[in-house]
Amino acid sequence: YETAILIHLDTIKFSPNYFLAYYHLTLTYLLSNQTEKAIETSQIALKLSKDTSLTDVSSVFLQIARGSQQKAKEILNNLIKLKENKYVSPVNIASCFAYFKDKESTLQWLERGLMEKDPNITWIKVDKEFEFLRNEPDFCRILKQIDL
């Protein structure tokens, strides 16, 4: 993860207001168990994102990493409500459920991602949060449907 962290930090040097660099840095810090640094970069991403649902997704991940399951569920429920009035990626919602290891809900939202032709579905084969589903027949079927 060290290389990814360095790349994100370089991106931030070139473009200090680019919220996606902070978003991806937050995820990389979480994957490398650097929760305190993830908290710092997540706060910057949230401030720069101007109410983007993607940063809410990273907030769910961060709350789970901090052990705040209830807060994570509140954020996730708000994302699902937000989807009624604004576009929110169903695959990103599936990612949140995957962090909770909720197989049924994860697969339901991935199916919805298929129906909505969510471009984020192209990442599910490599996104770490879906690893627990790698041998699940429904997950394998979804991967096959999108030629992954």
Coordinates of N, CA and C in Angstrom, one line a residue:
Y1 N 0.8 -1.2 0.0 CA 0.0 0.0 0.0 C 0.9 1.3 0.0
E2 N 2.1 1.1 0.3 CA 3.0 2.3 0.4 C 3.1 3.0 -0.9
T3 N 3.2 2.3 -2.0 CA 3.3 2.9 -3.3 C 2.0 3.7 -3.6
A4 N 0.8 3.1 -3.3 CA -0.4 3.8 -3.6 C -0.5 5.1 -2.8
I5 N -0.1 5.0 -1.5 CA -0.1 6.2 -0.7 C 0.7 7.3 -1.3
L6 N 1.9 6.9 -1.7 CA 2.8 7.9 -2.3 C 2.2 8.5 -3.6
I7 N 1.6 7.7 -4.4 CA 0.9 8.2 -5.6 C -0.2 9.2 -5.2
H8 N -1.0 8.9 -4.3 CA -2.1 9.8 -3.9 C -1.5 11.1 -3.3
L9 N -0.5 11.0 -2.5 CA 0.1 12.2 -1.9 C 0.7 13.0 -3.0
D10 N 1.3 12.4 -4.0 CA 1.8 13.2 -5.2 C 0.7 13.9 -5.9
T11 N -0.4 13.2 -6.1 CA -1.6 13.8 -6.7 C -2.1 15.0 -5.9
I12 N -2.1 14.9 -4.6 CA -2.5 16.0 -3.8 C -1.6 17.2 -3.9
K13 N -0.3 16.9 -4.0 CA 0.7 18.0 -4.2 C 0.4 18.8 -5.5
F14 N 0.0 18.1 -6.6 CA -0.3 18.8 -7.8 C -1.7 19.4 -7.8
S15 N -2.6 18.8 -7.1 CA -4.0 19.3 -7.1 C -4.6 19.2 -5.7
P16 N -4.2 20.1 -4.8 CA -4.6 20.0 -3.4 C -6.1 20.1 -3.1
N17 N -6.9 20.5 -4.1 CA -8.4 20.5 -3.9 C -9.1 19.4 -4.6
Y18 N -8.4 18.4 -5.1 CA -9.0 17.3 -5.8 C -9.5 16.3 -4.8
F19 N -10.8 16.3 -4.5 CA -11.3 15.4 -3.4 C -11.1 13.9 -3.6
L20 N -11.1 13.5 -4.9 CA -10.9 12.1 -5.2 C -9.6 11.6 -4.7
A21 N -8.6 12.4 -4.8 CA -7.2 12.0 -4.3 C -7.3 11.7 -2.8
Y22 N -8.0 12.5 -2.0 CA -8.2 12.3 -0.6 C -9.1 11.1 -0.3
Y23 N -10.1 10.9 -1.2 CA -11.0 9.8 -1.0 C -10.2 8.5 -1.2
H24 N -9.4 8.4 -2.2 CA -8.7 7.2 -2.5 C -7.5 7.0 -1.4
L25 N -7.0 8.1 -1.0 CA -6.0 8.0 0.1 C -6.6 7.5 1.3
T26 N -7.8 7.9 1.6 CA -8.5 7.4 2.8 C -8.7 5.9 2.7
L27 N -9.2 5.4 1.6 CA -9.4 4.0 1.4 C -8.1 3.2 1.6
T28 N -7.0 3.8 1.0 CA -5.7 3.1 1.1 C -5.2 3.1 2.5
Y29 N -5.4 4.2 3.2 CA -5.0 4.2 4.7 C -5.9 3.1 5.4
L30 N -7.1 3.0 5.1 CA -8.0 2.0 5.8 C -7.5 0.6 5.5
L31 N -7.2 0.3 4.3 CA -6.7 -1.0 3.9 C -5.3 -1.3 4.5
S32 N -4.6 -0.3 4.8 CA -3.3 -0.6 5.5 C -3.3 -0.3 7.0
N33 N -4.5 -0.3 7.5 CA -4.8 -0.2 9.0 C -4.2 1.1 9.6
Q34 N -4.2 2.1 8.8 CA -3.8 3.4 9.3 C -5.0 4.3 9.6
T35 N -5.8 3.9 10.5 CA -7.1 4.5 10.7 C -7.0 6.0 11.1
E36 N -6.1 6.4 11.9 CA -6.0 7.8 12.3 C -5.7 8.7 11.0
K37 N -4.8 8.2 10.2 CA -4.6 9.0 8.9 C -5.8 9.0 8.0
A38 N -6.5 7.9 8.0 CA -7.7 7.8 7.2 C -8.8 8.8 7.7
I39 N -8.9 9.0 9.0 CA -9.8 10.0 9.6 C -9.4 11.4 9.1
E40 N -8.2 11.7 9.1 CA -7.7 13.0 8.7 C -8.1 13.3 7.2
T41 N -7.7 12.3 6.4 CA -7.9 12.5 4.9 C -9.4 12.5 4.6
S42 N -10.1 11.7 5.3 CA -11.6 11.6 5.1 C -12.3 12.9 5.4
Q43 N -11.8 13.6 6.4 CA -12.4 14.9 6.8 C -12.1 15.9 5.7
I44 N -10.9 15.9 5.1 CA -10.6 16.8 4.0 C -11.4 16.4 2.8
A45 N -11.6 15.2 2.5 CA -12.4 14.7 1.3 C -13.8 15.2 1.5
L46 N -14.4 15.0 2.7 CA -15.7 15.5 2.9 C -15.9 17.0 2.7
K47 N -14.9 17.7 3.2 CA -15.0 19.2 3.1 C -14.9 19.6 1.6
L48 N -14.1 19.0 0.8 CA -13.9 19.3 -0.6 C -14.9 18.8 -1.5
S49 N -15.6 17.8 -1.1 CA -16.5 17.1 -2.1 C -17.8 17.8 -2.3
K50 N -18.2 18.7 -1.5 CA -19.5 19.4 -1.6 C -20.7 18.4 -1.7
D51 N -20.8 17.6 -0.7 CA -22.0 16.7 -0.6 C -22.0 15.6 -1.7
T52 N -21.0 15.0 -2.0 CA -20.9 13.9 -2.9 C -21.1 12.6 -2.2
S53 N -22.0 11.7 -2.7 CA -22.3 10.5 -2.0 C -21.1 9.6 -1.9
L54 N -20.2 9.7 -2.8 CA -19.0 8.9 -2.7 C -18.2 9.0 -1.4
T55 N -18.1 10.3 -0.9 CA -17.4 10.5 0.4 C -18.3 10.0 1.5
D56 N -19.6 9.9 1.4 CA -20.4 9.3 2.4 C -20.1 7.8 2.5
V57 N -19.8 7.2 1.3 CA -19.5 5.8 1.3 C -18.2 5.5 2.1
S58 N -17.2 6.4 1.8 CA -15.9 6.2 2.6 C -16.2 6.5 4.1
S59 N -17.2 7.3 4.4 CA -17.5 7.5 5.8 C -18.0 6.3 6.5
V60 N -18.8 5.5 5.7 CA -19.3 4.2 6.2 C -18.1 3.3 6.5
F61 N -17.2 3.2 5.6 CA -16.0 2.4 5.8 C -15.2 2.8 7.0
L62 N -15.1 4.1 7.1 CA -14.3 4.7 8.2 C -15.0 4.4 9.6
Q63 N -16.3 4.5 9.6 CA -17.0 4.3 10.9 C -16.9 2.8 11.3
I64 N -16.9 1.9 10.3 CA -16.8 0.5 10.6 C -15.4 0.2 11.1
A65 N -14.4 0.8 10.5 CA -13.0 0.6 10.9 C -12.8 1.1 12.3
R66 N -13.5 2.2 12.7 CA -13.4 2.7 14.0 C -14.3 2.0 15.1
G67 N -15.0 1.0 14.6 CA -15.9 0.2 15.5 C -17.2 0.9 15.8
S68 N -17.6 1.9 15.0 CA -18.9 2.6 15.2 C -19.9 2.0 14.2
Q69 N -20.3 0.8 14.4 CA -21.3 0.2 13.5 C -22.6 0.9 13.4
Q70 N -23.1 1.5 14.5 CA -24.4 2.2 14.5 C -24.3 3.4 13.6
K71 N -23.2 4.2 13.8 CA -23.0 5.4 13.0 C -22.9 5.0 11.5
A72 N -22.2 4.0 11.2 CA -22.0 3.5 9.8 C -23.4 3.2 9.2
K73 N -24.2 2.5 10.0 CA -25.6 2.1 9.5 C -26.4 3.4 9.3
E74 N -26.3 4.4 10.1 CA -27.0 5.6 9.9 C -26.6 6.3 8.6
I75 N -25.3 6.4 8.4 CA -24.8 7.0 7.1 C -25.3 6.2 5.9
L76 N -25.3 4.9 6.0 CA -25.7 4.0 4.9 C -27.2 4.2 4.7
N77 N -28.0 4.2 5.7 CA -29.5 4.4 5.6 C -29.8 5.8 4.9
N78 N -29.0 6.8 5.3 CA -29.1 8.1 4.7 C -28.8 8.1 3.2
L79 N -27.8 7.3 2.8 CA -27.4 7.1 1.4 C -28.6 6.5 0.6
I80 N -29.2 5.5 1.2 CA -30.3 4.8 0.6 C -31.5 5.7 0.4
K81 N -31.7 6.6 1.4 CA -32.8 7.6 1.3 C -32.5 8.6 0.2
L82 N -31.2 9.0 0.2 CA -30.8 10.0 -0.8 C -31.0 9.5 -2.2
K83 N -30.9 8.2 -2.4 CA -31.0 7.6 -3.7 C -32.4 7.9 -4.3
E84 N -33.4 8.1 -3.4 CA -34.8 8.4 -3.9 C -34.9 9.7 -4.7
N85 N -34.0 10.6 -4.4 CA -34.0 12.0 -5.0 C -32.8 12.3 -5.8
K86 N -31.8 11.6 -5.8 CA -30.5 11.9 -6.4 C -29.8 10.6 -6.8
Y87 N -28.9 10.7 -7.8 CA -28.2 9.5 -8.2 C -27.2 9.1 -7.1
V88 N -27.3 7.9 -6.7 CA -26.3 7.3 -5.8 C -26.0 5.9 -6.4
S89 N -24.7 5.6 -6.6 CA -24.4 4.4 -7.2 C -24.8 3.2 -6.4
P90 N -25.6 2.3 -7.0 CA -26.0 1.1 -6.3 C -24.8 0.2 -5.9
V91 N -23.7 0.2 -6.7 CA -22.5 -0.5 -6.4 C -21.8 0.0 -5.2
N92 N -21.9 1.4 -5.1 CA -21.3 2.0 -3.9 C -22.1 1.6 -2.6
I93 N -23.4 1.5 -2.8 CA -24.2 1.0 -1.6 C -23.9 -0.4 -1.3
A94 N -23.7 -1.2 -2.4 CA -23.3 -2.6 -2.2 C -22.0 -2.7 -1.5
S95 N -21.1 -1.8 -1.8 CA -19.8 -1.8 -1.1 C -19.9 -1.6 0.4
C96 N -20.8 -0.7 0.7 CA -21.1 -0.5 2.2 C -21.6 -1.8 2.8
F97 N -22.6 -2.4 2.2 CA -23.1 -3.7 2.8 C -22.0 -4.7 2.8
A98 N -21.1 -4.7 1.8 CA -20.0 -5.7 1.8 C -19.1 -5.4 3.0
Y99 N -18.9 -4.2 3.4 CA -18.0 -3.9 4.6 C -18.7 -4.5 5.8
F100 N -20.0 -4.5 5.8 CA -20.7 -5.2 7.0 C -20.7 -6.7 6.8
K101 N -20.2 -7.2 5.7 CA -20.3 -8.6 5.4 C -21.7 -9.1 5.3
D102 N -22.6 -8.3 4.8 CA -24.0 -8.6 4.6 C -24.2 -9.1 3.2
K103 N -24.1 -10.4 3.0 CA -24.1 -11.1 1.7 C -25.3 -10.8 0.9
E104 N -26.5 -11.0 1.6 CA -27.8 -10.8 0.8 C -28.0 -9.4 0.3
S105 N -27.8 -8.4 1.2 CA -27.9 -7.0 0.8 C -26.9 -6.6 -0.3
T106 N -25.7 -7.1 -0.1 CA -24.6 -6.8 -1.1 C -25.0 -7.3 -2.4
L107 N -25.4 -8.5 -2.5 CA -25.8 -9.1 -3.8 C -27.0 -8.4 -4.4
Q108 N -28.0 -8.0 -3.6 CA -29.2 -7.3 -4.1 C -28.8 -6.0 -4.7
W109 N -27.9 -5.2 -4.0 CA -27.5 -3.9 -4.6 C -26.6 -4.1 -5.8
L110 N -25.8 -5.2 -5.9 CA -25.0 -5.5 -7.1 C -26.0 -5.8 -8.3
E111 N -27.0 -6.5 -8.0 CA -28.0 -6.8 -9.0 C -28.6 -5.5 -9.5
R112 N -28.9 -4.6 -8.6 CA -29.5 -3.3 -9.0 C -28.5 -2.6 -9.8
G113 N -27.2 -2.7 -9.5 CA -26.2 -2.0 -10.3 C -26.1 -2.6 -11.7
L114 N -26.3 -3.9 -11.8 CA -26.4 -4.5 -13.2 C -27.6 -3.9 -13.9
M115 N -28.8 -3.8 -13.3 CA -30.0 -3.3 -14.0 C -29.8 -1.8 -14.4
E116 N -29.2 -1.0 -13.5 CA -29.0 0.4 -13.8 C -27.7 0.7 -14.7
K117 N -27.0 -0.4 -15.0 CA -25.8 -0.2 -15.8 C -24.8 0.7 -15.1
D118 N -24.6 0.5 -13.8 CA -23.7 1.3 -13.0 C -22.3 1.1 -13.5
P119 N -21.6 2.1 -13.9 CA -20.2 1.8 -14.4 C -19.2 1.4 -13.3
N120 N -19.6 1.6 -12.0 CA -18.7 1.2 -10.9 C -18.7 -0.4 -10.8
I121 N -19.6 -1.0 -11.4 CA -19.6 -2.5 -11.3 C -18.4 -3.1 -11.9
T122 N -17.7 -2.4 -12.8 CA -16.5 -3.0 -13.4 C -15.4 -3.2 -12.4
W123 N -15.5 -2.6 -11.2 CA -14.4 -2.7 -10.2 C -14.6 -3.8 -9.2
I124 N -15.8 -4.5 -9.2 CA -16.1 -5.4 -8.1 C -15.2 -6.6 -8.1
K125 N -14.6 -7.0 -9.1 CA -13.7 -8.1 -9.1 C -12.4 -7.8 -8.3
V126 N -12.0 -6.6 -8.3 CA -10.7 -6.2 -7.6 C -11.0 -5.4 -6.3
D127 N -12.1 -4.9 -6.1 CA -12.4 -4.2 -4.8 C -12.3 -5.1 -3.6
K128 N -11.5 -4.8 -2.6 CA -11.3 -5.7 -1.5 C -12.5 -6.0 -0.7
E129 N -13.5 -5.1 -0.6 CA -14.6 -5.4 0.2 C -15.5 -6.6 -0.3
F130 N -15.3 -6.9 -1.5 CA -16.1 -8.0 -2.1 C -15.4 -9.4 -2.0
E131 N -14.2 -9.4 -1.4 CA -13.5 -10.7 -1.3 C -14.2 -11.8 -0.7
F132 N -15.1 -11.5 0.3 CA -15.8 -12.5 1.0 C -16.8 -13.2 0.1
L133 N -17.1 -12.6 -1.1 CA -18.1 -13.2 -2.0 C -17.5 -13.9 -3.2
R134 N -16.2 -14.0 -3.2 CA -15.5 -14.5 -4.4 C -15.9 -15.9 -4.8
N135 N -16.3 -16.7 -3.9 CA -16.8 -18.1 -4.2 C -18.3 -18.3 -4.2
E136 N -19.0 -17.2 -4.0 CA -20.5 -17.3 -4.0 C -21.0 -17.4 -5.5
P137 N -21.8 -18.3 -5.7 CA -22.3 -18.5 -7.1 C -23.0 -17.3 -7.7
D138 N -23.8 -16.5 -6.9 CA -24.4 -15.3 -7.4 C -23.4 -14.3 -7.8
F139 N -22.4 -14.1 -7.0 CA -21.3 -13.1 -7.3 C -20.6 -13.5 -8.6
C140 N -20.3 -14.8 -8.7 CA -19.6 -15.3 -9.9 C -20.5 -15.1 -11.1
R141 N -21.8 -15.3 -11.0 CA -22.7 -15.1 -12.1 C -22.7 -13.6 -12.5
I142 N -22.7 -12.7 -11.5 CA -22.7 -11.3 -11.9 C -21.4 -10.9 -12.6
L143 N -20.3 -11.5 -12.1 CA -19.0 -11.2 -12.8 C -19.0 -11.7 -14.2
K144 N -19.6 -12.9 -14.4 CA -19.7 -13.5 -15.8 C -20.6 -12.6 -16.7
Q145 N -21.7 -12.1 -16.1 CA -22.6 -11.2 -16.9 C -21.9 -10.0 -17.4
I146 N -20.9 -9.5 -16.6 CA -20.2 -8.3 -17.1 C -18.9 -8.6 -17.7
D147 N -18.7 -9.9 -18.0 CA -17.5 -10.3 -18.7 C -16.2 -10.1 -17.9
L148 N -16.3 -10.3 -16.6 CA -15.1 -10.2 -15.7 C -14.6 -11.5 -15.2

